[in-house]
Short mmCIF file of C-alpha atoms in Angstrom, two decimals:
data_model
loop_
_atom_site.label_atom_id
_atom_site.label_comp_id
_atom_site.label_asym_id
_atom_site.label_seq_id
_atom_site.Cartn_x
_atom_site.Cartn_y
_atom_site.Cartn_z
CA MET A 1004 106.21 101.00 113.24
CA SER A 1005 105.92 102.82 109.95
CA THR A 1006 106.71 106.51 109.60
CA GLY A 1007 106.31 108.93 106.74
CA THR A 1008 103.68 106.96 104.85
CA LEU A 1009 100.37 108.42 103.73
CA TYR A 1010 98.74 106.23 106.35
CA ASP A 1011 100.87 107.77 109.12
CA LYS A 1012 100.22 111.31 107.91
CA VAL A 1013 96.44 110.91 107.66
CA TRP A 1014 96.32 109.08 110.98
CA ASN A 1015 98.22 111.86 112.77
CA LEU A 1016 96.11 114.61 111.19
CA HIS A 1017 92.91 112.99 112.46
CA ARG A 1018 94.14 111.93 115.89
CA VAL A 1019 91.94 113.44 118.62
CA GLY A 1020 93.61 111.74 121.58
CA ASP A 1021 94.77 108.53 123.18
CA LEU A 1022 92.25 106.34 124.98
CA PRO A 1023 92.72 104.08 128.00
CA GLY A 1024 93.84 100.69 126.74
CA GLY A 1025 96.05 102.10 124.01
CA SER A 1026 93.63 102.83 121.18
CA THR A 1027 93.31 106.19 119.46
CA GLN A 1028 90.26 108.40 119.15
CA LEU A 1029 90.21 109.22 115.45
CA PHE A 1030 88.17 111.95 113.78
CA VAL A 1031 86.07 110.69 110.86
CA GLY A 1032 85.91 113.13 107.97
CA LEU A 1033 83.16 111.38 106.01
CA HIS A 1034 80.57 108.91 107.27
CA LEU A 1035 78.65 106.94 104.64
CA ILE A 1036 75.47 105.14 105.66
CA HIS A 1037 72.91 102.88 103.99
CA GLU A 1038 69.72 101.06 104.89
CA VAL A 1039 71.21 97.83 106.29
CA THR A 1040 73.57 98.79 109.12
CA SER A 1041 72.13 102.15 110.18
CA PRO A 1042 68.64 101.45 111.66
CA GLN A 1043 69.95 99.87 114.87
CA ALA A 1044 72.52 102.66 115.23
CA PHE A 1045 69.87 105.37 115.03
CA ALA A 1046 67.71 103.43 117.50
CA ALA A 1047 70.64 103.31 119.92
CA LEU A 1048 71.07 107.08 119.62
CA ARG A 1049 67.44 107.60 120.59
CA ASP A 1050 67.74 105.17 123.50
CA LYS A 1051 70.63 107.20 124.89
CA GLY A 1052 69.09 110.59 124.16
CA LEU A 1053 71.88 111.50 121.74
CA THR A 1054 71.79 113.22 118.38
CA VAL A 1055 73.95 113.20 115.24
CA ARG A 1056 77.08 115.24 115.95
CA CYS A 1057 77.94 116.28 112.37
CA PRO A 1058 75.03 115.59 109.99
CA GLU A 1059 76.81 117.56 107.28
CA ARG A 1060 79.59 114.92 107.31
CA THR A 1061 77.14 112.02 106.94
CA VAL A 1062 75.79 110.97 103.53
CA ALA A 1063 73.24 108.22 102.86
CA THR A 1064 72.17 106.08 99.95
CA VAL A 1065 70.17 102.91 99.49
CA ASP A 1066 71.78 99.94 97.77
CA HIS A 1067 71.74 96.48 99.37
CA ILE A 1068 68.01 95.75 99.44
CA VAL A 1069 66.77 97.54 96.35
CA PRO A 1070 65.31 95.34 93.60
CA THR A 1071 66.95 95.66 90.19
CA THR A 1072 63.96 94.78 88.02
CA SER A 1073 61.39 97.33 89.20
CA GLN A 1074 62.18 100.01 91.78
CA SER A 1075 58.66 101.46 91.97
CA ARG A 1076 57.37 102.03 95.50
CA PRO A 1077 56.28 100.36 97.61
CA PHE A 1078 58.67 97.45 97.00
CA ALA A 1079 57.13 94.01 96.62
CA ASP A 1080 59.18 92.86 99.64
CA PRO A 1081 57.61 94.54 102.71
CA LEU A 1082 60.83 94.14 104.75
CA ALA A 1083 62.86 95.92 102.08
CA GLU A 1084 60.23 98.66 101.90
CA GLU A 1085 60.38 99.09 105.67
CA MET A 1086 64.18 99.30 105.66
CA LEU A 1087 64.14 102.03 103.03
CA SER A 1088 61.33 103.92 104.77
CA THR A 1089 63.26 103.78 108.03
CA LEU A 1090 66.36 105.23 106.39
CA GLU A 1091 64.26 108.00 104.85
CA ARG A 1092 62.71 108.88 108.23
CA ASN A 1093 66.08 108.86 110.00
CA CYS A 1094 67.72 111.08 107.40
CA GLN A 1095 64.83 113.53 107.50
CA GLU A 1096 64.81 113.68 111.30
CA TYR A 1097 68.54 114.27 111.63
CA GLY A 1098 69.10 116.45 108.56
CA ILE A 1099 71.25 113.94 106.63
CA GLN A 1100 71.64 114.06 102.85
CA LEU A 1101 69.98 111.00 101.28
CA ASN A 1102 70.68 110.03 97.68
CA GLY A 1103 67.47 108.09 97.13
CA ILE A 1104 66.07 106.19 94.17
CA GLY A 1105 65.34 108.55 91.28
CA SER A 1106 67.54 111.33 92.68
CA GLY A 1107 70.06 110.74 89.90
CA ARG A 1108 72.68 110.05 92.59
CA GLN A 1109 71.53 106.73 94.03
CA GLY A 1110 73.66 103.64 93.81
CA ILE A 1111 76.08 101.42 95.68
CA VAL A 1112 77.63 103.47 98.47
CA HIS A 1113 81.20 102.78 97.26
CA VAL A 1114 80.30 103.83 93.74
CA ILE A 1115 78.42 107.05 94.38
CA ALA A 1116 80.78 108.64 96.91
CA PRO A 1117 83.72 108.73 94.46
CA GLU A 1118 81.60 109.77 91.48
CA LEU A 1119 80.11 112.67 93.48
CA GLY A 1120 83.57 113.80 94.60
CA LEU A 1121 82.75 113.10 98.26
CA THR A 1122 85.77 110.79 98.49
CA GLN A 1123 88.98 112.84 98.52
CA PRO A 1124 92.65 112.29 99.38
CA GLY A 1125 93.65 112.64 103.02
CA MET A 1126 90.22 111.85 104.40
CA THR A 1127 89.28 109.37 107.05
CA ILE A 1128 86.12 107.59 105.87
CA ALA A 1129 83.94 105.10 107.70
CA CYS A 1130 80.91 103.09 106.61
CA GLY A 1131 79.01 100.11 107.96
CA ASP A 1132 80.19 97.96 105.07
CA SER A 1133 83.42 96.01 104.80
CA HIS A 1134 84.22 97.20 101.28
CA THR A 1135 84.72 100.77 102.46
CA SER A 1136 88.37 100.06 101.71
CA THR A 1137 87.43 101.02 98.12
CA HIS A 1138 87.86 104.72 98.95
CA GLY A 1139 91.55 104.21 99.66
CA ALA A 1140 92.07 104.40 95.91
CA PHE A 1141 92.04 108.18 96.37
CA GLY A 1142 94.63 108.25 99.14
CA ALA A 1143 91.98 108.19 101.87
CA ILE A 1144 92.13 105.94 104.92
CA ALA A 1145 88.78 104.17 104.80
CA PHE A 1146 87.47 101.56 107.23
CA GLY A 1147 84.48 99.28 107.24
CA ILE A 1148 82.83 99.38 110.67
CA GLY A 1149 80.17 97.50 112.63
CA THR A 1150 76.74 98.74 113.66
CA SER A 1151 77.85 99.80 117.16
CA GLN A 1152 80.63 101.85 115.57
CA VAL A 1153 78.11 103.42 113.18
CA ARG A 1154 76.32 104.57 116.33
CA ASP A 1155 79.60 105.93 117.75
CA VAL A 1156 80.40 107.90 114.61
CA LEU A 1157 76.88 109.32 114.41
CA ALA A 1158 77.12 110.45 118.04
CA SER A 1159 80.70 111.71 118.17
CA GLN A 1160 82.12 111.82 114.60
CA THR A 1161 85.02 109.79 115.99
CA LEU A 1162 86.10 106.17 116.25
CA ALA A 1163 88.27 104.26 118.69
CA MET A 1164 90.90 102.58 116.53
CA ASN A 1165 94.19 100.76 116.92
CA LYS A 1166 96.90 101.85 114.54
CA LEU A 1167 97.81 99.35 111.84
CA ARG A 1168 101.17 98.37 110.42
CA VAL A 1169 101.82 99.33 106.80
CA ARG A 1170 102.73 96.79 104.12
CA ARG A 1171 103.55 98.06 100.66
CA ILE A 1172 102.22 95.82 97.87
CA ARG A 1173 104.50 96.80 95.01
CA VAL A 1174 103.40 95.67 91.53
CA ASP A 1175 105.93 96.56 88.85
CA GLY A 1176 105.81 96.09 85.11
CA GLN A 1177 102.85 96.02 82.75
CA LEU A 1178 99.69 93.95 82.82
CA ALA A 1179 99.22 91.94 79.63
CA ASP A 1180 96.30 92.53 77.30
CA GLY A 1181 93.19 90.88 78.69
CA VAL A 1182 94.49 91.06 82.26
CA SER A 1183 92.66 93.48 84.56
CA ALA A 1184 92.83 95.06 88.00
CA LYS A 1185 90.53 92.29 89.24
CA ASP A 1186 93.06 89.68 88.16
CA LEU A 1187 95.82 91.66 89.87
CA ILE A 1188 94.12 91.78 93.26
CA LEU A 1189 92.96 88.14 93.05
CA GLN A 1190 96.59 87.18 92.47
CA VAL A 1191 97.76 89.28 95.45
CA ILE A 1192 95.21 87.59 97.70
CA ARG A 1193 96.10 84.17 96.32
CA VAL A 1194 99.77 84.66 97.20
CA LEU A 1195 99.42 86.42 100.57
CA GLY A 1196 96.26 84.64 101.71
CA VAL A 1197 92.90 85.83 102.98
CA LYS A 1198 94.41 86.42 106.43
CA GLY A 1199 97.78 87.67 105.21
CA GLY A 1200 96.86 91.31 105.69
CA VAL A 1201 95.48 91.04 109.23
CA GLY A 1202 96.87 93.93 111.26
CA TYR A 1203 98.02 95.80 108.15
CA ALA A 1204 97.06 98.69 105.94
CA TYR A 1205 98.02 97.84 102.36
CA GLU A 1206 99.77 100.56 100.37
CA PHE A 1207 99.47 99.64 96.68
CA ALA A 1208 102.37 101.04 94.66
CA GLY A 1209 104.64 100.35 91.70
CA SER A 1210 104.46 101.11 88.00
CA ALA A 1211 101.56 98.70 87.35
CA ILE A 1212 99.44 100.38 90.06
CA GLU A 1213 100.35 103.85 88.85
CA ALA A 1214 99.21 102.90 85.34
CA LEU A 1215 95.73 101.92 86.54
CA SER A 1216 92.75 104.23 86.09
CA MET A 1217 90.90 105.45 89.17
CA GLU A 1218 88.14 102.90 88.61
CA GLU A 1219 90.73 100.13 88.38
CA ARG A 1220 92.43 101.38 91.57
CA MET A 1221 89.03 101.23 93.29
CA THR A 1222 88.71 97.56 92.29
CA VAL A 1223 92.11 96.82 93.85
CA CYS A 1224 91.44 98.69 97.10
CA ASN A 1225 87.89 97.28 97.30
CA MET A 1226 89.30 93.78 97.71
CA ALA A 1227 92.10 94.67 100.13
CA ILE A 1228 89.67 93.63 102.83
CA GLU A 1229 89.40 90.17 101.21
CA GLY A 1230 93.11 89.78 101.85
CA GLY A 1231 92.63 90.56 105.54
CA ALA A 1232 93.88 94.16 105.41
CA ARG A 1233 91.66 96.63 107.28
CA CYS A 1234 92.22 99.20 104.54
CA GLY A 1235 94.16 99.68 101.32
CA TYR A 1236 95.26 102.83 99.57
CA VAL A 1237 97.07 104.30 96.60
CA ASN A 1238 99.07 107.52 96.89
CA PRO A 1239 97.25 110.41 95.15
CA ASP A 1240 98.67 111.55 91.83
CA GLU A 1241 97.61 113.23 88.58
CA VAL A 1242 95.26 110.32 87.82
CA THR A 1243 93.48 111.04 91.10
CA PHE A 1244 93.30 114.79 90.53
CA ASP A 1245 92.04 114.41 86.94
CA TYR A 1246 89.26 112.11 88.14
CA LEU A 1247 88.14 114.48 90.91
CA LYS A 1248 88.23 117.76 89.01
CA GLY A 1249 84.72 119.02 88.32
CA ARG A 1250 82.94 116.50 90.54
CA VAL A 1251 79.96 117.88 92.45
CA HIS A 1252 81.58 117.91 95.90
CA ALA A 1253 85.22 118.40 94.84
CA PRO A 1254 86.91 121.74 95.56
CA SER A 1255 86.55 124.26 92.78
CA GLY A 1256 87.82 127.69 91.77
CA GLU A 1257 90.75 128.97 93.82
CA SER A 1258 90.28 126.15 96.30
CA TRP A 1259 91.12 123.53 93.68
CA GLN A 1260 94.85 124.20 93.36
CA ARG A 1261 95.25 124.59 97.13
CA ALA A 1262 93.58 121.20 97.54
CA VAL A 1263 95.80 119.57 94.92
CA ASP A 1264 98.96 120.98 96.55
CA TRP A 1265 97.86 119.63 99.93
CA TRP A 1266 96.82 116.25 98.53
CA ARG A 1267 100.16 115.89 96.75
CA GLY A 1268 102.00 116.44 100.02
CA LEU A 1269 100.15 113.57 101.69
CA ALA A 1270 101.81 110.91 99.53
CA SER A 1271 104.26 108.61 101.27
CA ASP A 1272 107.74 110.10 101.53
CA GLY A 1273 110.53 108.64 99.44
CA ASP A 1274 112.30 107.60 102.64
CA ALA A 1275 109.17 106.44 104.44
CA VAL A 1276 109.69 103.52 106.81
CA LEU A 1277 107.45 100.51 106.10
CA ASP A 1278 106.66 97.53 108.26
CA ASP A 1279 106.80 95.17 105.29
CA GLU A 1280 107.01 95.12 101.50
CA VAL A 1281 106.02 92.45 98.96
CA VAL A 1282 106.84 92.75 95.26
CA PHE A 1283 104.86 91.31 92.34
CA ASP A 1284 105.67 91.18 88.63
CA ALA A 1285 102.63 92.37 86.66
CA ALA A 1286 103.72 90.44 83.57
CA MET A 1287 103.32 87.15 85.45
CA ILE A 1288 99.62 87.73 86.21
CA ALA A 1289 97.05 85.89 84.07
CA PRO A 1290 93.25 86.17 83.96
CA THR A 1291 92.37 84.71 87.35
CA VAL A 1292 89.33 82.73 88.53
CA THR A 1293 88.50 81.44 91.99
CA TRP A 1294 87.70 77.76 92.31
CA GLY A 1295 86.92 77.48 96.03
CA ILE A 1296 85.08 79.18 98.87
CA THR A 1297 87.47 82.02 99.69
CA PRO A 1298 88.82 84.78 97.42
CA GLY A 1299 92.29 83.36 98.06
CA GLN A 1300 91.50 80.10 96.28
CA GLY A 1301 92.27 81.46 92.82
CA LEU A 1302 93.92 80.08 89.69
CA GLY A 1303 95.38 81.45 86.52
CA ILE A 1304 93.08 80.53 83.65
CA ASP A 1305 95.60 77.98 82.34
CA GLU A 1306 95.93 76.18 85.67
CA HIS A 1307 94.23 73.19 87.27
CA ILE A 1308 92.57 72.86 90.64
CA PRO A 1309 95.39 72.01 93.03
CA ALA A 1310 95.88 68.63 94.62
CA LEU A 1311 95.84 68.56 98.39
CA GLU A 1312 99.49 67.61 98.66
CA ALA A 1313 100.48 70.66 96.61
CA LEU A 1314 99.06 72.98 99.24
CA ASP A 1315 100.50 74.27 102.49
CA PRO A 1316 99.33 72.00 105.33
CA GLY A 1317 97.48 74.94 106.89
CA GLU A 1318 95.41 75.39 103.73
CA ARG A 1319 94.38 71.76 103.32
CA PRO A 1320 91.27 71.67 105.57
CA ILE A 1321 89.62 74.60 103.76
CA ALA A 1322 90.64 73.09 100.41
CA GLU A 1323 88.95 69.79 101.29
CA GLU A 1324 85.84 71.72 102.28
CA ALA A 1325 86.01 73.63 98.98
CA TYR A 1326 86.31 70.43 96.90
CA ARG A 1327 83.11 69.11 98.52
CA TYR A 1328 81.11 72.32 98.38
CA MET A 1329 82.08 73.36 94.86
CA ASP A 1330 81.93 69.79 93.54
CA LEU A 1331 85.21 70.43 91.75
CA HIS A 1332 88.05 67.96 91.89
CA PRO A 1333 91.85 68.23 92.08
CA GLY A 1334 93.42 68.22 88.64
CA THR A 1335 90.36 69.69 86.90
CA ALA A 1336 91.20 72.56 84.56
CA ILE A 1337 89.42 75.76 85.63
CA ALA A 1338 88.90 76.63 81.96
CA GLY A 1339 85.88 74.70 80.78
CA VAL A 1340 84.01 74.59 84.10
CA PRO A 1341 80.34 75.09 83.13
CA VAL A 1342 78.31 77.95 84.63
CA ASP A 1343 74.58 78.61 85.02
CA VAL A 1344 74.41 82.33 85.87
CA CYS A 1345 76.62 85.27 84.87
CA PHE A 1346 76.50 88.45 86.98
CA ILE A 1347 78.22 91.72 86.09
CA GLY A 1348 77.98 94.40 88.80
CA SER A 1349 78.79 95.10 92.50
CA CYS A 1350 80.96 97.68 94.26
CA THR A 1351 84.00 95.83 92.93
CA ASN A 1352 83.14 95.82 89.23
CA GLY A 1353 79.92 97.73 88.58
CA ARG A 1354 81.49 100.92 87.21
CA LEU A 1355 81.41 102.29 83.68
CA SER A 1356 84.84 100.95 82.68
CA ASP A 1357 83.80 97.48 83.89
CA LEU A 1358 80.68 97.58 81.74
CA ARG A 1359 82.70 98.79 78.75
CA ALA A 1360 85.12 95.87 79.12
CA ALA A 1361 82.28 93.35 79.34
CA ALA A 1362 80.36 94.93 76.46
CA ALA A 1363 83.43 94.72 74.24
CA VAL A 1364 83.36 90.95 74.71
CA ALA A 1365 79.58 90.63 74.35
CA HIS A 1366 79.42 92.83 71.25
CA GLY A 1367 78.42 90.73 68.22
CA ARG A 1368 77.99 87.56 70.28
CA HIS A 1369 75.08 85.98 72.14
CA VAL A 1370 74.64 84.43 75.57
CA ALA A 1371 74.82 80.65 75.36
CA SER A 1372 71.63 78.60 75.53
CA GLY A 1373 70.41 77.98 79.06
CA ILE A 1374 72.59 80.69 80.65
CA LYS A 1375 71.06 83.51 82.68
CA ALA A 1376 73.19 86.65 82.28
CA PHE A 1377 72.50 90.10 83.67
CA VAL A 1378 74.19 93.46 84.12
CA VAL A 1379 73.56 95.72 87.10
CA PRO A 1380 75.09 99.22 86.93
CA GLY A 1381 76.65 100.41 90.17
CA SER A 1382 74.71 103.67 90.24
CA GLU A 1383 72.14 105.76 88.42
CA GLN A 1384 75.04 107.79 87.00
CA VAL A 1385 76.77 104.67 85.68
CA ALA A 1386 73.47 103.55 84.10
CA ARG A 1387 72.99 106.92 82.40
CA ASP A 1388 76.54 107.03 81.09
CA ALA A 1389 76.40 103.43 79.86
CA GLU A 1390 73.10 104.03 78.09
CA ALA A 1391 74.50 107.19 76.48
CA GLU A 1392 77.26 105.01 75.01
CA GLY A 1393 74.81 102.35 73.87
CA LEU A 1394 76.23 99.68 76.17
CA ASP A 1395 72.74 98.68 77.32
CA GLN A 1396 71.77 97.96 73.71
CA VAL A 1397 74.90 95.86 73.20
CA PHE A 1398 74.09 93.76 76.25
CA ARG A 1399 70.41 93.39 75.34
CA ALA A 1400 71.28 92.37 71.78
CA ALA A 1401 73.62 89.74 73.19
CA GLY A 1402 70.91 88.30 75.44
CA PHE A 1403 71.91 89.90 78.76
CA GLU A 1404 69.29 91.48 81.02
CA TRP A 1405 69.90 95.20 81.70
CA ARG A 1406 68.87 96.04 85.27
CA GLU A 1407 68.41 99.02 87.61
CA PRO A 1408 71.31 100.03 89.95
CA GLY A 1409 71.98 98.23 93.22
CA CYS A 1410 74.11 95.63 94.98
CA SER A 1411 72.09 92.84 93.34
CA MET A 1412 73.42 89.29 93.65
CA CYS A 1413 76.71 90.23 95.31
CA LEU A 1414 75.09 89.86 98.72
CA ALA A 1415 71.60 88.82 97.53
CA MET A 1416 69.65 90.86 100.10
CA ASN A 1417 67.15 91.44 97.28
CA PRO A 1418 65.34 89.24 94.72
CA ASP A 1419 68.56 88.56 92.71
CA ARG A 1420 69.71 85.15 93.93
CA LEU A 1421 71.14 81.86 92.83
CA GLU A 1422 68.81 78.90 93.02
CA GLY A 1423 69.82 75.53 94.42
CA ARG A 1424 73.25 74.33 93.25
CA GLN A 1425 73.58 76.86 90.45
CA ILE A 1426 77.11 78.04 89.80
CA SER A 1427 77.79 81.62 88.83
CA ALA A 1428 80.50 83.52 87.07
CA SER A 1429 80.53 86.73 89.10
CA SER A 1430 82.37 90.05 88.99
CA SER A 1431 81.69 90.58 92.71
CA ASN A 1432 84.08 90.15 95.63
CA ARG A 1433 83.14 87.14 97.75
CA ASN A 1434 82.65 83.46 96.98
CA PHE A 1435 81.75 82.33 100.49
CA LYS A 1436 79.33 79.43 100.86
CA GLY A 1437 75.79 80.68 100.30
CA ARG A 1438 76.97 84.21 99.55
CA GLN A 1439 74.76 84.76 96.51
CA GLY A 1440 71.44 83.83 98.07
CA SER A 1441 71.27 80.03 97.85
CA ALA A 1442 72.54 77.96 100.77
CA SER A 1443 74.16 75.60 98.27
CA GLY A 1444 74.87 78.07 95.43
CA ARG A 1445 78.43 78.34 94.12
CA THR A 1446 80.45 81.35 92.95
CA LEU A 1447 83.46 81.73 90.65
CA LEU A 1448 84.98 85.22 90.97
CA MET A 1449 86.51 86.79 87.87
CA SER A 1450 86.77 90.05 85.95
CA PRO A 1451 83.77 91.55 84.09
CA ALA A 1452 85.32 90.67 80.71
CA MET A 1453 85.80 87.08 81.87
CA VAL A 1454 82.17 86.94 83.07
CA ALA A 1455 80.99 88.12 79.65
CA ALA A 1456 83.19 85.50 77.98
CA ALA A 1457 81.74 82.80 80.24
CA ALA A 1458 78.21 83.97 79.41
CA VAL A 1459 78.63 83.61 75.66
CA HIS A 1460 80.35 80.23 75.90
CA GLY A 1461 78.48 78.72 78.85
CA HIS A 1462 81.69 77.87 80.65
CA VAL A 1463 84.87 79.48 81.99
CA ILE A 1464 87.09 80.55 79.12
CA ASP A 1465 90.24 82.64 78.66
CA VAL A 1466 89.05 86.04 77.44
CA ARG A 1467 92.40 86.46 75.68
CA ARG A 1468 91.23 83.85 73.15
CA LEU A 1469 88.38 86.09 72.03
CA SER A 1470 88.46 89.13 69.79
CA VAL A 1471 86.89 92.18 71.39
CA ASN A 1472 84.82 94.89 69.78
CA PRO A 1473 84.84 98.09 71.85
CA VAL A 1474 81.60 100.03 71.58
CA LYS A 1475 82.00 103.54 70.24
CA ALA A 1476 80.11 106.25 72.12
#
């Protein structure tokens, strides 16, 4: 097993004890909750006569079910209204901080926690959402958990966990112009597979990772779960500290330097023992688009949909299913595939830098005829910052809809949904069958800049072929 990695250090610091059966009782430093996976957990607490052990370590927001066109109350959907009302009642009863609509701090749970400085290096973080791995970008160990585990954390502030092995994903070199963090992680998942990380924590390292901004690192760690890893992380460095300094919940004053010194010491040792290591060359990564029904079915923009015989025998059944569902055929170039809907947002790519990249492509152009294109900021803070830079005006002038913050069409637990066999260019994280609200709807995952390029051309296109016009604040 690994020793001396950040994962080992954080695990040992939070270890409460060993449980019968071999698992570890692990202290959870920060518990994030939202309206979808918490109601049943609170109900279970009441059934057992329990209370919330550490309400000061639990933070709530509302994201999955909120509409993005009008967020006035009550919501038009009575079920969504009830889910939000239930979260509000639970937070009030148990003394939990809720970042509600209009608070200035509402948004997707994996967007607001970093921007508020709640997410910090060395933490253990849990949330009833699989993309909790996002927070590993700060050098935290962050797990998505199920509803029964949400109940356990509320009641005890601990989790029963089995320790993972550690695989270092080393990406060296420099990403080419027009190639983003989204392309990088789609390529990693393509090579290692959607189950390749099962049983592992992914440590992302190498010069290409170190060169990424914090928001780009969040994109990479967000999708570690799509590669089967339970969590992914990046060792904290000056990029991390610069991002956190001055955030609402970050240490300040004399505590700041003590925190930085401690955070720095959590990074994996130079002689750390790993369970596995895989090396990638950043220069070989192209803008990447998925063609199938798993995030691992990706292609470089210059490639063609693979023939069955070109695939590993174990991958052929899911490929045949993907051909049928996506109505795409072996040998078809991914560039040129027509789209109907273009969605920019989600916990993967709904941050300010994502919107800047997409706006630079949209600037001076217009959405193609017949294409529905919309932008959903990841949080109220992202919306404010984007509007201050004029990004909303760029998108509106180009024919995009500018929406209110929320998860939107990533999971489609709200009015934003595909209809029938529509096919979307999406900056989100999953292209499973029916993922975006239509039982037969289809999803092509790509970077925000690539989504914007698809919107203005009406089909998948290499963003590197387009001039970009960054918007000046």
